mmCIF file of C-alpha atoms and ligand atoms in Angstrom:
data_model
loop_
_atom_site.group_PDB
_atom_site.id
_atom_site.type_symbol
_atom_site.label_atom_id
_atom_site.label_comp_id
_atom_site.label_asym_id
_atom_site.label_seq_id
_atom_site.Cartn_x
_atom_site.Cartn_y
_atom_site.Cartn_z
ATOM 1 C CA MET A 1 58.605 95.574 132.971
ATOM 2 C CA ARG A 2 61.601 94.864 131.351
ATOM 3 C CA SER A 3 64.511 93.376 133.368
ATOM 4 C CA LYS A 4 67.940 94.016 134.925
ATOM 5 C CA ILE A 5 70.102 92.492 133.869
ATOM 6 C CA VAL A 6 74.469 91.480 134.757
ATOM 7 C CA ALA A 7 76.060 89.941 133.037
ATOM 8 C CA GLY A 8 79.510 88.414 133.267
ATOM 9 C CA ASN A 9 81.125 87.773 130.149
ATOM 10 C CA TRP A 10 84.341 85.857 131.003
ATOM 11 C CA LYS A 11 86.143 85.751 127.649
ATOM 12 C CA MET A 12 88.911 83.232 126.648
ATOM 13 C CA ASN A 13 89.170 83.182 130.549
ATOM 14 C CA ASN A 14 89.271 80.926 133.599
ATOM 15 C CA ASN A 15 89.695 76.802 133.318
ATOM 16 C CA ASN A 16 86.524 73.893 134.032
ATOM 17 C CA LYS A 17 88.666 74.734 138.266
ATOM 18 C CA GLU A 18 88.890 78.221 137.788
ATOM 19 C CA SER A 19 84.997 78.606 136.365
ATOM 20 C CA ILE A 20 83.510 75.961 138.987
ATOM 21 C CA GLN A 21 85.287 78.233 141.865
ATOM 22 C CA LEU A 22 84.514 81.433 140.939
ATOM 23 C CA ILE A 23 80.455 80.213 140.727
ATOM 24 C CA GLU A 24 80.209 78.485 143.813
ATOM 25 C CA ASP A 25 82.040 81.642 145.414
ATOM 26 C CA LEU A 26 79.196 83.935 143.189
ATOM 27 C CA LYS A 27 76.094 82.011 144.695
ATOM 28 C CA ALA A 28 78.072 82.255 147.744
ATOM 29 C CA ALA A 29 78.122 86.333 147.289
ATOM 30 C CA ILE A 30 74.555 86.099 146.718
ATOM 31 C CA LYS A 31 72.482 84.012 148.482
ATOM 32 C CA ASN A 32 70.923 87.012 150.639
ATOM 33 C CA GLU A 33 70.440 89.420 147.898
ATOM 34 C CA GLU A 34 66.978 90.416 146.910
ATOM 35 C CA LEU A 35 67.400 90.083 143.489
ATOM 36 C CA SER A 36 64.048 91.123 142.000
ATOM 37 C CA ASN A 37 63.487 91.683 138.604
ATOM 38 C CA THR A 38 67.381 91.259 138.073
ATOM 39 C CA ARG A 39 69.224 88.715 136.234
ATOM 40 C CA VAL A 40 72.488 87.326 136.819
ATOM 41 C CA ILE A 41 74.116 85.545 133.975
ATOM 42 C CA VAL A 42 77.929 84.448 133.916
ATOM 43 C CA ALA A 43 78.936 83.291 130.022
ATOM 44 C CA PRO A 44 82.062 81.077 130.928
ATOM 45 C CA THR A 45 83.580 79.158 127.517
ATOM 46 C CA PHE A 46 81.825 76.637 125.474
ATOM 47 C CA VAL A 47 84.518 73.876 127.019
ATOM 48 C CA ASN A 48 83.527 74.944 130.894
ATOM 49 C CA LEU A 49 80.101 75.668 129.911
ATOM 50 C CA ALA A 50 77.950 71.579 130.585
ATOM 51 C CA THR A 51 80.556 71.767 134.086
ATOM 52 C CA SER A 52 79.448 75.505 135.324
ATOM 53 C CA ILE A 53 75.830 74.829 134.508
ATOM 54 C CA SER A 54 76.138 72.006 137.338
ATOM 55 C CA ALA A 55 78.485 74.299 139.577
ATOM 56 C CA ALA A 56 75.074 76.965 139.260
ATOM 57 C CA ASN A 57 72.241 74.896 139.329
ATOM 58 C CA GLY A 58 69.296 75.089 142.284
ATOM 59 C CA SER A 59 71.031 79.005 141.984
ATOM 60 C CA SER A 60 69.877 82.187 140.380
ATOM 61 C CA ILE A 61 72.692 82.107 138.968
ATOM 62 C CA GLU A 62 72.216 81.839 134.254
ATOM 63 C CA VAL A 63 74.681 79.629 132.671
ATOM 64 C CA VAL A 64 74.553 81.585 128.883
ATOM 65 C CA ALA A 65 77.727 81.342 125.695
ATOM 66 C CA GLN A 66 79.839 82.886 124.620
ATOM 67 C CA ASN A 67 78.815 82.684 120.562
ATOM 68 C CA MET A 68 77.475 80.505 117.912
ATOM 69 C CA HIS A 69 77.659 78.962 114.797
ATOM 70 C CA GLN A 70 74.050 79.544 112.487
ATOM 71 C CA ALA A 71 74.367 75.936 110.377
ATOM 72 C CA LYS A 72 72.362 73.013 112.266
ATOM 73 C CA ASN A 73 74.946 70.618 112.505
ATOM 74 C CA GLY A 74 78.087 69.464 108.911
ATOM 75 C CA ALA A 75 81.524 70.055 108.383
ATOM 76 C CA TYR A 76 82.126 73.325 110.194
ATOM 77 C CA THR A 77 85.351 72.441 112.585
ATOM 78 C CA GLY A 78 85.726 74.049 115.357
ATOM 79 C CA GLU A 79 82.228 75.431 115.462
ATOM 80 C CA ILE A 80 79.188 74.537 118.111
ATOM 81 C CA SER A 81 75.407 74.167 116.666
ATOM 82 C CA ALA A 82 72.403 75.213 118.804
ATOM 83 C CA ASP A 83 71.119 71.949 119.487
ATOM 84 C CA MET A 84 74.561 70.918 121.378
ATOM 85 C CA LEU A 85 74.310 73.898 124.069
ATOM 86 C CA LYS A 86 70.129 73.051 124.372
ATOM 87 C CA ALA A 87 71.469 69.169 124.833
ATOM 88 C CA ILE A 88 73.422 70.508 128.153
ATOM 89 C CA ASP A 89 70.030 73.024 128.970
ATOM 90 C CA VAL A 90 71.837 76.768 127.090
ATOM 91 C CA LYS A 91 69.378 78.734 126.988
ATOM 92 C CA THR A 92 71.072 82.114 126.008
ATOM 93 C CA VAL A 93 73.488 82.812 123.545
ATOM 94 C CA ILE A 94 75.933 86.099 123.375
ATOM 95 C CA LEU A 95 76.139 87.595 119.801
ATOM 96 C CA GLY A 96 78.743 89.986 118.007
ATOM 97 C CA HIS A 97 80.627 90.650 120.509
ATOM 98 C CA SER A 98 83.008 93.306 118.732
ATOM 99 C CA GLU A 99 86.181 90.723 119.526
ATOM 100 C CA ARG A 100 83.811 88.069 117.532
ATOM 101 C CA ARG A 101 83.418 91.428 114.524
ATOM 102 C CA THR A 102 87.542 92.290 114.415
ATOM 103 C CA TYR A 103 89.460 88.919 115.234
ATOM 104 C CA PHE A 104 86.573 86.460 113.708
ATOM 105 C CA ASN A 105 85.639 88.607 111.178
ATOM 106 C CA GLU A 106 82.193 88.618 112.498
ATOM 107 C CA THR A 107 79.071 90.601 109.617
ATOM 108 C CA ASP A 108 76.168 91.727 110.223
ATOM 109 C CA ALA A 109 75.390 89.732 108.024
ATOM 110 C CA SER A 110 76.310 86.458 109.358
ATOM 111 C CA LEU A 111 75.144 88.065 112.518
ATOM 112 C CA ALA A 112 71.596 87.965 111.352
ATOM 113 C CA GLU A 113 71.901 84.027 110.124
ATOM 114 C CA LYS A 114 72.958 83.482 113.890
ATOM 115 C CA VAL A 115 69.893 85.766 115.060
ATOM 116 C CA ASP A 116 67.340 83.593 112.665
ATOM 117 C CA ALA A 117 68.651 79.958 114.061
ATOM 118 C CA ILE A 118 69.186 81.689 117.605
ATOM 119 C CA LEU A 119 64.893 82.104 117.246
ATOM 120 C CA ALA A 120 64.340 79.035 115.275
ATOM 121 C CA ASN A 121 65.886 76.938 118.040
ATOM 122 C CA ASP A 122 63.568 79.022 120.744
ATOM 123 C CA LEU A 123 67.265 80.635 122.326
ATOM 124 C CA GLU A 124 67.456 83.538 123.748
ATOM 125 C CA THR A 125 70.624 86.655 122.529
ATOM 126 C CA ILE A 126 72.603 88.881 123.988
ATOM 127 C CA PHE A 127 73.280 90.717 121.182
ATOM 128 C CA CYS A 128 75.717 93.201 121.366
ATOM 129 C CA PHE A 129 76.900 96.303 118.946
ATOM 130 C CA GLY A 130 79.068 99.539 119.160
ATOM 131 C CA GLU A 131 80.862 102.363 117.003
ATOM 132 C CA LEU A 132 84.575 102.505 116.836
ATOM 133 C CA LEU A 133 86.303 105.032 118.642
ATOM 134 C CA GLU A 134 86.866 107.163 115.242
ATOM 135 C CA ASP A 135 83.224 106.586 114.291
ATOM 136 C CA ARG A 136 82.546 108.977 117.361
ATOM 137 C CA LYS A 137 85.739 111.143 116.789
ATOM 138 C CA SER A 138 83.930 111.917 113.555
ATOM 139 C CA ASP A 139 80.090 111.730 115.158
ATOM 140 C CA ASN A 140 79.066 108.801 113.637
ATOM 141 C CA HIS A 141 78.160 106.870 116.274
ATOM 142 C CA PHE A 142 74.920 107.073 115.613
ATOM 143 C CA ALA A 143 74.547 105.801 112.280
ATOM 144 C CA VAL A 144 77.048 103.459 113.204
ATOM 145 C CA VAL A 145 74.344 101.413 116.038
ATOM 146 C CA GLU A 146 71.389 102.321 113.491
ATOM 147 C CA SER A 147 73.411 100.226 111.029
ATOM 148 C CA GLN A 148 74.331 97.235 112.833
ATOM 149 C CA LEU A 149 71.057 96.963 114.471
ATOM 150 C CA LYS A 150 69.010 97.484 111.294
ATOM 151 C CA ASN A 151 71.201 94.474 109.074
ATOM 152 C CA ALA A 152 70.990 92.285 112.273
ATOM 153 C CA LEU A 153 68.408 92.860 113.708
ATOM 154 C CA PHE A 154 65.529 94.874 111.623
ATOM 155 C CA HIS A 155 64.251 92.206 109.412
ATOM 156 C CA LEU A 156 62.490 89.536 112.696
ATOM 157 C CA GLU A 157 59.338 90.059 113.512
ATOM 158 C CA ALA A 158 58.438 92.920 116.222
ATOM 159 C CA SER A 159 57.165 89.644 118.046
ATOM 160 C CA ALA A 160 60.827 87.573 117.318
ATOM 161 C CA TRP A 161 61.622 90.617 120.299
ATOM 162 C CA LYS A 162 61.261 88.752 123.354
ATOM 163 C CA SER A 163 64.648 86.528 122.466
ATOM 164 C CA ILE A 164 66.604 89.609 121.631
ATOM 165 C CA VAL A 165 69.099 91.427 124.600
ATOM 166 C CA LEU A 166 70.737 94.323 123.494
ATOM 167 C CA ALA A 167 74.406 94.802 124.788
ATOM 168 C CA TYR A 168 75.833 98.968 123.496
ATOM 169 C CA GLU A 169 79.339 98.364 123.708
ATOM 170 C CA PRO A 170 81.243 101.614 122.264
ATOM 171 C CA VAL A 171 83.923 100.010 121.634
ATOM 172 C CA TRP A 172 86.965 102.638 122.812
ATOM 173 C CA ALA A 173 85.265 101.047 125.909
ATOM 174 C CA ILE A 174 86.105 97.206 126.216
ATOM 175 C CA GLY A 175 89.472 97.013 128.661
ATOM 176 C CA THR A 176 90.618 100.220 128.229
ATOM 177 C CA GLY A 177 89.717 101.793 131.134
ATOM 178 C CA GLU A 178 87.923 104.217 130.033
ATOM 179 C CA THR A 179 83.618 103.782 130.264
ATOM 180 C CA ALA A 180 81.184 105.615 128.329
ATOM 181 C CA SER A 181 79.883 108.240 130.825
ATOM 182 C CA PRO A 182 77.226 107.876 131.986
ATOM 183 C CA GLU A 183 75.701 110.644 130.049
ATOM 184 C CA GLN A 184 76.708 108.642 126.706
ATOM 185 C CA ALA A 185 75.219 105.766 127.772
ATOM 186 C CA GLN A 186 71.550 106.873 128.570
ATOM 187 C CA GLU A 187 72.125 109.472 125.030
ATOM 188 C CA MET A 188 72.642 106.369 122.871
ATOM 189 C CA HIS A 189 70.338 104.141 124.581
ATOM 190 C CA ALA A 190 67.726 105.870 123.794
ATOM 191 C CA PHE A 191 68.666 106.667 120.796
ATOM 192 C CA ILE A 192 68.708 103.035 119.716
ATOM 193 C CA ARG A 193 65.088 102.643 121.370
ATOM 194 C CA SER A 194 63.730 105.312 118.645
ATOM 195 C CA ILE A 195 64.534 103.759 115.951
ATOM 196 C CA ILE A 196 63.023 100.538 117.031
ATOM 197 C CA GLU A 197 60.075 102.327 118.296
ATOM 198 C CA LYS A 198 59.647 103.818 115.208
ATOM 199 C CA LYS A 199 60.241 100.202 113.510
ATOM 200 C CA TYR A 200 58.385 98.629 115.726
ATOM 201 C CA ASN A 201 56.513 100.386 118.400
ATOM 202 C CA LYS A 202 56.346 100.600 121.139
ATOM 203 C CA GLU A 203 55.349 98.627 123.481
ATOM 204 C CA VAL A 204 58.488 96.399 121.322
ATOM 205 C CA ALA A 205 61.118 99.591 122.512
ATOM 206 C CA ASP A 206 60.137 99.840 126.450
ATOM 207 C CA GLY A 207 59.970 96.181 126.323
ATOM 208 C CA VAL A 208 63.871 95.315 125.485
ATOM 209 C CA SER A 209 66.651 95.497 128.130
ATOM 210 C CA ILE A 210 69.799 97.603 127.010
ATOM 211 C CA LEU A 211 72.963 96.900 128.491
ATOM 212 C CA TYR A 212 75.418 98.865 128.391
ATOM 213 C CA GLY A 213 79.203 97.565 128.583
ATOM 214 C CA GLY A 214 82.621 98.762 128.446
ATOM 215 C CA SER A 215 84.744 99.168 131.398
ATOM 216 C CA VAL A 216 81.869 99.305 133.658
ATOM 217 C CA LYS A 217 83.686 98.740 137.894
ATOM 218 C CA PRO A 218 82.341 98.868 141.083
ATOM 219 C CA ALA A 219 83.840 102.348 140.641
ATOM 220 C CA ASN A 220 81.232 103.653 138.026
ATOM 221 C CA ALA A 221 78.475 100.554 138.147
ATOM 222 C CA GLU A 222 75.258 102.974 139.972
ATOM 223 C CA GLU A 223 76.064 105.636 137.726
ATOM 224 C CA ILE A 224 75.365 103.752 134.405
ATOM 225 C CA PHE A 225 73.072 102.088 135.776
ATOM 226 C CA SER A 226 71.260 105.258 136.967
ATOM 227 C CA LYS A 227 70.176 106.535 133.993
ATOM 228 C CA PRO A 228 66.834 105.349 132.900
ATOM 229 C CA ASP A 229 67.275 103.336 129.831
ATOM 230 C CA VAL A 230 70.113 102.099 131.239
ATOM 231 C CA ASP A 231 69.336 98.222 132.118
ATOM 232 C CA GLY A 232 72.415 96.453 133.814
ATOM 233 C CA GLY A 233 75.178 95.693 132.047
ATOM 234 C CA LEU A 234 78.099 93.755 130.310
ATOM 235 C CA ILE A 235 81.101 93.190 132.196
ATOM 236 C CA GLY A 236 84.163 91.253 131.502
ATOM 237 C CA GLY A 237 87.443 91.660 133.138
ATOM 238 C CA ALA A 238 85.477 92.925 136.766
ATOM 239 C CA ALA A 239 83.056 89.793 136.329
ATOM 240 C CA LEU A 240 86.542 88.211 136.455
ATOM 241 C CA LYS A 241 86.823 88.704 140.643
ATOM 242 C CA VAL A 242 83.972 87.901 142.877
ATOM 243 C CA ALA A 243 83.846 91.076 144.900
ATOM 244 C CA ASP A 244 84.014 93.375 141.855
ATOM 245 C CA PHE A 245 81.282 91.485 139.990
ATOM 246 C CA THR A 246 78.549 91.369 143.091
ATOM 247 C CA ALA A 247 79.400 94.935 144.229
ATOM 248 C CA ILE A 248 78.317 95.388 140.961
ATOM 249 C CA ILE A 249 75.096 93.308 140.913
ATOM 250 C CA LYS A 250 74.646 95.878 144.040
ATOM 251 C CA ALA A 251 74.599 98.241 142.142
ATOM 252 C CA ILE A 252 71.644 97.868 140.399
HETATM 253 P P1 13P B 1 85.583 95.465 129.671
HETATM 254 O O1 13P B 1 84.494 95.103 131.234
HETATM 255 O O2 13P B 1 86.165 94.218 130.627
HETATM 256 O O3 13P B 1 86.078 96.438 129.549
HETATM 257 O O4 13P B 1 84.809 94.280 129.027
HETATM 258 C C1 13P B 1 83.728 94.998 128.408
HETATM 259 C C2 13P B 1 82.904 93.971 127.326
HETATM 260 O O5 13P B 1 83.910 93.007 126.633
HETATM 261 C C3 13P B 1 82.003 92.937 128.306
HETATM 262 O O6 13P B 1 81.631 92.259 127.184
#
Protein backbone atom coordinates (compact mmCIF):
# COMPACT_ATOMS: atom_id res chain seq x y z
CA MET A 1 0.00 0.00 0.00
CA ARG A 2 1.40 3.41 -0.92
CA SER A 3 2.27 5.79 1.93
CA LYS A 4 0.43 8.95 2.83
CA ILE A 5 2.87 11.84 3.15
CA VAL A 6 2.69 15.35 4.52
CA ALA A 7 5.89 17.18 3.67
CA GLY A 8 6.84 20.74 4.60
CA ASN A 9 9.11 22.51 2.14
CA TRP A 10 10.59 25.32 4.19
CA LYS A 11 12.28 26.91 1.14
CA MET A 12 14.68 29.74 2.15
CA ASN A 13 13.13 30.26 5.59
CA ASN A 14 14.22 29.58 9.20
CA ASN A 15 17.73 30.01 10.56
CA ASN A 16 19.34 27.27 12.60
CA LYS A 17 17.70 28.18 15.88
CA GLU A 18 14.29 28.62 14.26
CA SER A 19 14.61 25.28 12.48
CA ILE A 20 15.36 23.44 15.71
CA GLN A 21 12.50 25.22 17.47
CA LEU A 22 10.00 24.36 14.75
CA ILE A 23 11.02 20.70 14.87
CA GLU A 24 10.76 20.64 18.67
CA ASP A 25 7.31 22.23 18.49
CA LEU A 26 6.21 19.80 15.80
CA LYS A 27 7.48 16.83 17.78
CA ALA A 28 5.41 17.93 20.77
CA ALA A 29 2.35 18.66 18.61
CA ILE A 30 2.22 15.25 16.92
CA LYS A 31 3.49 13.17 19.82
CA ASN A 32 0.14 11.57 20.49
CA GLU A 33 -1.09 11.41 16.91
CA GLU A 34 -1.87 8.05 15.36
CA LEU A 35 0.21 8.28 12.19
CA SER A 36 -0.25 4.84 10.74
CA ASN A 37 1.03 4.67 7.16
CA THR A 38 1.62 8.45 7.18
CA ARG A 39 5.06 10.00 6.81
CA VAL A 40 5.74 13.46 8.22
CA ILE A 41 8.59 15.21 6.45
CA VAL A 42 10.29 18.60 6.75
CA ALA A 43 12.83 20.09 4.35
CA PRO A 44 15.05 22.76 5.93
CA THR A 45 17.81 24.55 4.01
CA PHE A 46 21.12 22.73 3.49
CA VAL A 47 22.93 24.63 6.23
CA ASN A 48 20.37 23.58 8.83
CA LEU A 49 20.00 19.94 7.83
CA ALA A 50 22.45 18.38 10.28
CA THR A 51 21.10 20.13 13.37
CA SER A 52 17.53 19.53 12.21
CA ILE A 53 18.25 15.82 11.90
CA SER A 54 19.61 15.83 15.46
CA ALA A 55 16.55 17.72 16.65
CA ALA A 56 14.20 15.21 14.99
CA ASN A 57 16.09 12.24 16.39
CA GLY A 58 13.85 9.83 18.28
CA SER A 59 10.69 11.12 16.58
CA SER A 60 8.94 9.97 13.41
CA ILE A 61 9.73 13.27 11.64
CA GLU A 62 11.91 12.79 8.56
CA VAL A 63 14.31 15.57 7.57
CA VAL A 64 15.00 15.84 3.83
CA ALA A 65 16.96 18.12 1.49
CA GLN A 66 15.48 20.66 -0.93
CA ASN A 67 17.91 19.97 -3.78
CA MET A 68 21.10 18.13 -4.73
CA HIS A 69 23.74 18.34 -7.45
CA GLN A 70 24.06 15.41 -9.84
CA ALA A 71 27.86 15.19 -9.91
CA LYS A 72 29.73 12.98 -7.45
CA ASN A 73 32.04 15.82 -6.44
CA GLY A 74 34.26 18.46 -8.07
CA ALA A 75 34.40 22.07 -9.16
CA TYR A 76 30.76 23.08 -8.65
CA THR A 77 30.99 26.05 -6.30
CA GLY A 78 28.05 26.33 -3.98
CA GLU A 79 26.62 22.89 -4.73
CA ILE A 80 25.92 19.85 -2.53
CA SER A 81 26.44 16.20 -3.51
CA ALA A 82 24.62 13.00 -2.67
CA ASP A 83 27.64 11.82 -0.66
CA MET A 84 27.52 14.93 1.51
CA LEU A 85 23.83 14.45 2.20
CA LYS A 86 24.18 10.75 2.94
CA ALA A 87 27.05 11.46 5.34
CA ILE A 88 24.65 13.38 7.60
CA ASP A 89 21.92 10.76 7.19
CA VAL A 90 19.67 12.46 4.67
CA LYS A 91 17.67 9.80 2.84
CA THR A 92 15.31 11.83 0.66
CA VAL A 93 15.77 14.86 -1.60
CA ILE A 94 13.19 17.15 -3.19
CA LEU A 95 13.99 17.70 -6.88
CA GLY A 96 12.52 19.78 -9.67
CA HIS A 97 10.63 22.34 -7.62
CA SER A 98 9.19 25.01 -9.90
CA GLU A 99 11.28 27.65 -8.11
CA ARG A 100 14.43 25.69 -9.04
CA ARG A 101 13.18 25.37 -12.61
CA THR A 102 12.26 29.08 -12.87
CA TYR A 103 15.05 30.84 -10.96
CA PHE A 104 17.92 28.37 -11.35
CA ASN A 105 17.33 27.11 -14.86
CA GLU A 106 16.76 23.49 -13.96
CA THR A 107 15.52 21.57 -16.97
CA ASP A 108 13.95 18.18 -17.56
CA ALA A 109 17.36 17.03 -18.85
CA SER A 110 19.32 18.16 -15.78
CA LEU A 111 16.60 16.72 -13.56
CA ALA A 112 16.88 13.34 -15.29
CA GLU A 113 20.58 13.38 -14.33
CA LYS A 114 19.73 14.31 -10.76
CA VAL A 115 17.20 11.49 -10.55
CA ASP A 116 19.85 9.07 -11.80
CA ALA A 117 22.23 10.31 -9.09
CA ILE A 118 19.49 9.77 -6.49
CA LEU A 119 19.05 6.17 -7.56
CA ALA A 120 22.78 5.48 -7.85
CA ASN A 121 23.10 6.59 -4.24
CA ASP A 122 20.13 4.63 -2.87
CA LEU A 123 18.33 7.82 -2.01
CA GLU A 124 14.66 8.67 -2.54
CA THR A 125 13.30 11.73 -4.32
CA ILE A 126 10.17 13.79 -4.00
CA PHE A 127 9.99 14.86 -7.62
CA CYS A 128 8.07 18.09 -8.34
CA PHE A 129 6.45 19.19 -11.57
CA GLY A 130 3.38 21.10 -12.72
CA GLU A 131 2.05 23.43 -15.34
CA LEU A 132 2.11 27.23 -15.61
CA LEU A 133 -1.07 29.27 -15.60
CA GLU A 134 -0.84 29.83 -19.35
CA ASP A 135 -0.59 26.07 -19.90
CA ARG A 136 -3.82 25.54 -18.01
CA LYS A 137 -5.56 28.44 -19.71
CA SER A 138 -4.63 27.03 -23.11
CA ASP A 139 -5.72 23.55 -22.03
CA ASN A 140 -2.18 22.27 -22.33
CA HIS A 141 -1.77 21.17 -18.73
CA PHE A 142 -1.98 17.43 -19.31
CA ALA A 143 0.52 17.59 -22.16
CA VAL A 144 2.96 19.68 -20.11
CA VAL A 145 2.81 17.36 -17.11
CA GLU A 146 3.16 14.30 -19.33
CA SER A 147 6.27 15.70 -21.00
CA GLN A 148 7.83 16.71 -17.65
CA LEU A 149 7.40 13.15 -16.38
CA LYS A 150 8.48 11.48 -19.61
CA ASN A 151 11.60 13.58 -19.97
CA ALA A 152 12.84 13.25 -16.41
CA LEU A 153 11.53 9.89 -15.20
CA PHE A 154 10.36 7.56 -17.94
CA HIS A 155 13.86 6.30 -18.71
CA LEU A 156 13.80 4.56 -15.32
CA GLU A 157 13.32 0.84 -14.80
CA ALA A 158 10.07 -0.15 -13.12
CA SER A 159 11.99 -1.24 -10.03
CA ALA A 160 13.36 2.31 -9.54
CA TRP A 161 9.90 3.67 -8.84
CA LYS A 162 9.99 2.48 -5.24
CA SER A 163 12.40 5.41 -4.71
CA ILE A 164 10.15 8.01 -6.33
CA VAL A 165 7.45 10.14 -4.73
CA LEU A 166 5.68 12.54 -7.09
CA ALA A 167 4.54 16.04 -6.16
CA TYR A 168 2.15 17.71 -8.57
CA GLU A 169 2.45 21.44 -7.96
CA PRO A 170 0.61 23.63 -10.46
CA VAL A 171 2.79 26.74 -10.59
CA TRP A 172 -0.22 29.07 -10.52
CA ALA A 173 -1.19 27.67 -7.11
CA ILE A 174 2.20 28.03 -5.39
CA GLY A 175 2.27 30.81 -2.82
CA THR A 176 -0.68 32.50 -4.47
CA GLY A 177 -3.46 31.48 -2.11
CA GLU A 178 -5.21 29.97 -5.10
CA THR A 179 -5.38 26.17 -4.92
CA ALA A 180 -6.35 23.70 -7.53
CA SER A 181 -9.84 22.52 -6.65
CA PRO A 182 -9.96 19.02 -5.17
CA GLU A 183 -11.52 17.92 -8.48
CA GLN A 184 -8.68 19.48 -10.52
CA ALA A 185 -6.10 17.79 -8.28
CA GLN A 186 -7.85 14.42 -8.51
CA GLU A 187 -8.22 14.72 -12.28
CA MET A 188 -4.51 15.40 -12.73
CA HIS A 189 -3.39 12.76 -10.24
CA ALA A 190 -5.56 10.14 -11.94
CA PHE A 191 -4.09 11.19 -15.29
CA ILE A 192 -0.55 10.86 -13.90
CA ARG A 193 -1.32 7.38 -12.60
CA SER A 194 -2.79 6.42 -15.96
CA ILE A 195 0.31 7.42 -17.93
CA ILE A 196 2.55 5.59 -15.46
CA GLU A 197 0.38 2.49 -15.86
CA LYS A 198 0.59 2.78 -19.64
CA LYS A 199 4.38 3.13 -19.57
CA TYR A 200 5.01 0.55 -16.82
CA ASN A 201 2.19 -1.41 -15.22
CA LYS A 202 -0.61 -1.15 -12.68
CA GLU A 203 1.59 -2.19 -9.79
CA VAL A 204 4.00 0.71 -10.37
CA ALA A 205 1.14 3.17 -10.92
CA ASP A 206 -0.72 2.09 -7.79
CA GLY A 207 2.44 2.02 -5.70
CA VAL A 208 3.64 5.57 -6.24
CA SER A 209 2.54 8.25 -3.76
CA ILE A 210 1.40 11.42 -5.54
CA LEU A 211 1.33 14.56 -3.41
CA TYR A 212 -0.48 17.77 -4.24
CA GLY A 213 1.25 21.10 -3.58
CA GLY A 214 0.07 24.68 -3.95
CA SER A 215 -1.55 26.75 -1.21
CA VAL A 216 -2.59 23.79 0.93
CA LYS A 217 -3.92 25.21 4.20
CA PRO A 218 -5.75 23.79 7.22
CA ALA A 219 -9.03 24.98 5.69
CA ASN A 220 -8.69 23.08 2.42
CA ALA A 221 -6.42 20.13 3.27
CA GLU A 222 -9.07 17.63 4.27
CA GLU A 223 -11.07 18.01 1.09
CA ILE A 224 -7.99 17.78 -1.15
CA PHE A 225 -6.65 14.76 0.76
CA SER A 226 -10.01 13.00 0.56
CA LYS A 227 -9.54 12.40 -3.16
CA PRO A 228 -8.54 8.82 -3.97
CA ASP A 229 -5.42 9.62 -6.00
CA VAL A 230 -4.13 12.37 -3.70
CA ASP A 231 -1.74 10.75 -1.21
CA GLY A 232 -0.82 13.86 0.74
CA GLY A 233 0.68 17.27 0.27
CA LEU A 234 3.85 19.24 -0.23
CA ILE A 235 3.28 22.30 1.88
CA GLY A 236 5.08 25.65 1.65
CA GLY A 237 3.88 28.63 3.66
CA ALA A 238 1.62 26.67 6.02
CA ALA A 239 4.52 24.36 6.96
CA LEU A 240 6.27 27.26 8.69
CA LYS A 241 3.61 27.52 11.39
CA VAL A 242 3.40 24.55 13.71
CA ALA A 243 -0.34 24.92 14.31
CA ASP A 244 -1.13 25.02 10.59
CA PHE A 245 1.20 22.18 9.67
CA THR A 246 -0.15 20.04 12.51
CA ALA A 247 -3.71 20.71 11.38
CA ILE A 248 -2.76 19.62 7.84
CA ILE A 249 -1.16 16.43 9.22
CA LYS A 250 -4.33 15.72 11.17
CA ALA A 251 -6.37 16.29 8.01
CA ILE A 252 -4.75 13.30 6.39
P1 LIG B 1 2.69 27.08 -0.81
O1 LIG B 1 2.06 26.01 0.07
O2 LIG B 1 3.25 28.21 -0.03
O3 LIG B 1 1.77 27.49 -1.91
O4 LIG B 1 3.95 26.37 -1.50
C1 LIG B 1 3.79 25.15 -2.10
C2 LIG B 1 5.13 24.64 -2.48
O5 LIG B 1 5.79 25.20 -3.33
C3 LIG B 1 5.65 23.47 -1.77
O6 LIG B 1 6.80 22.99 -2.38
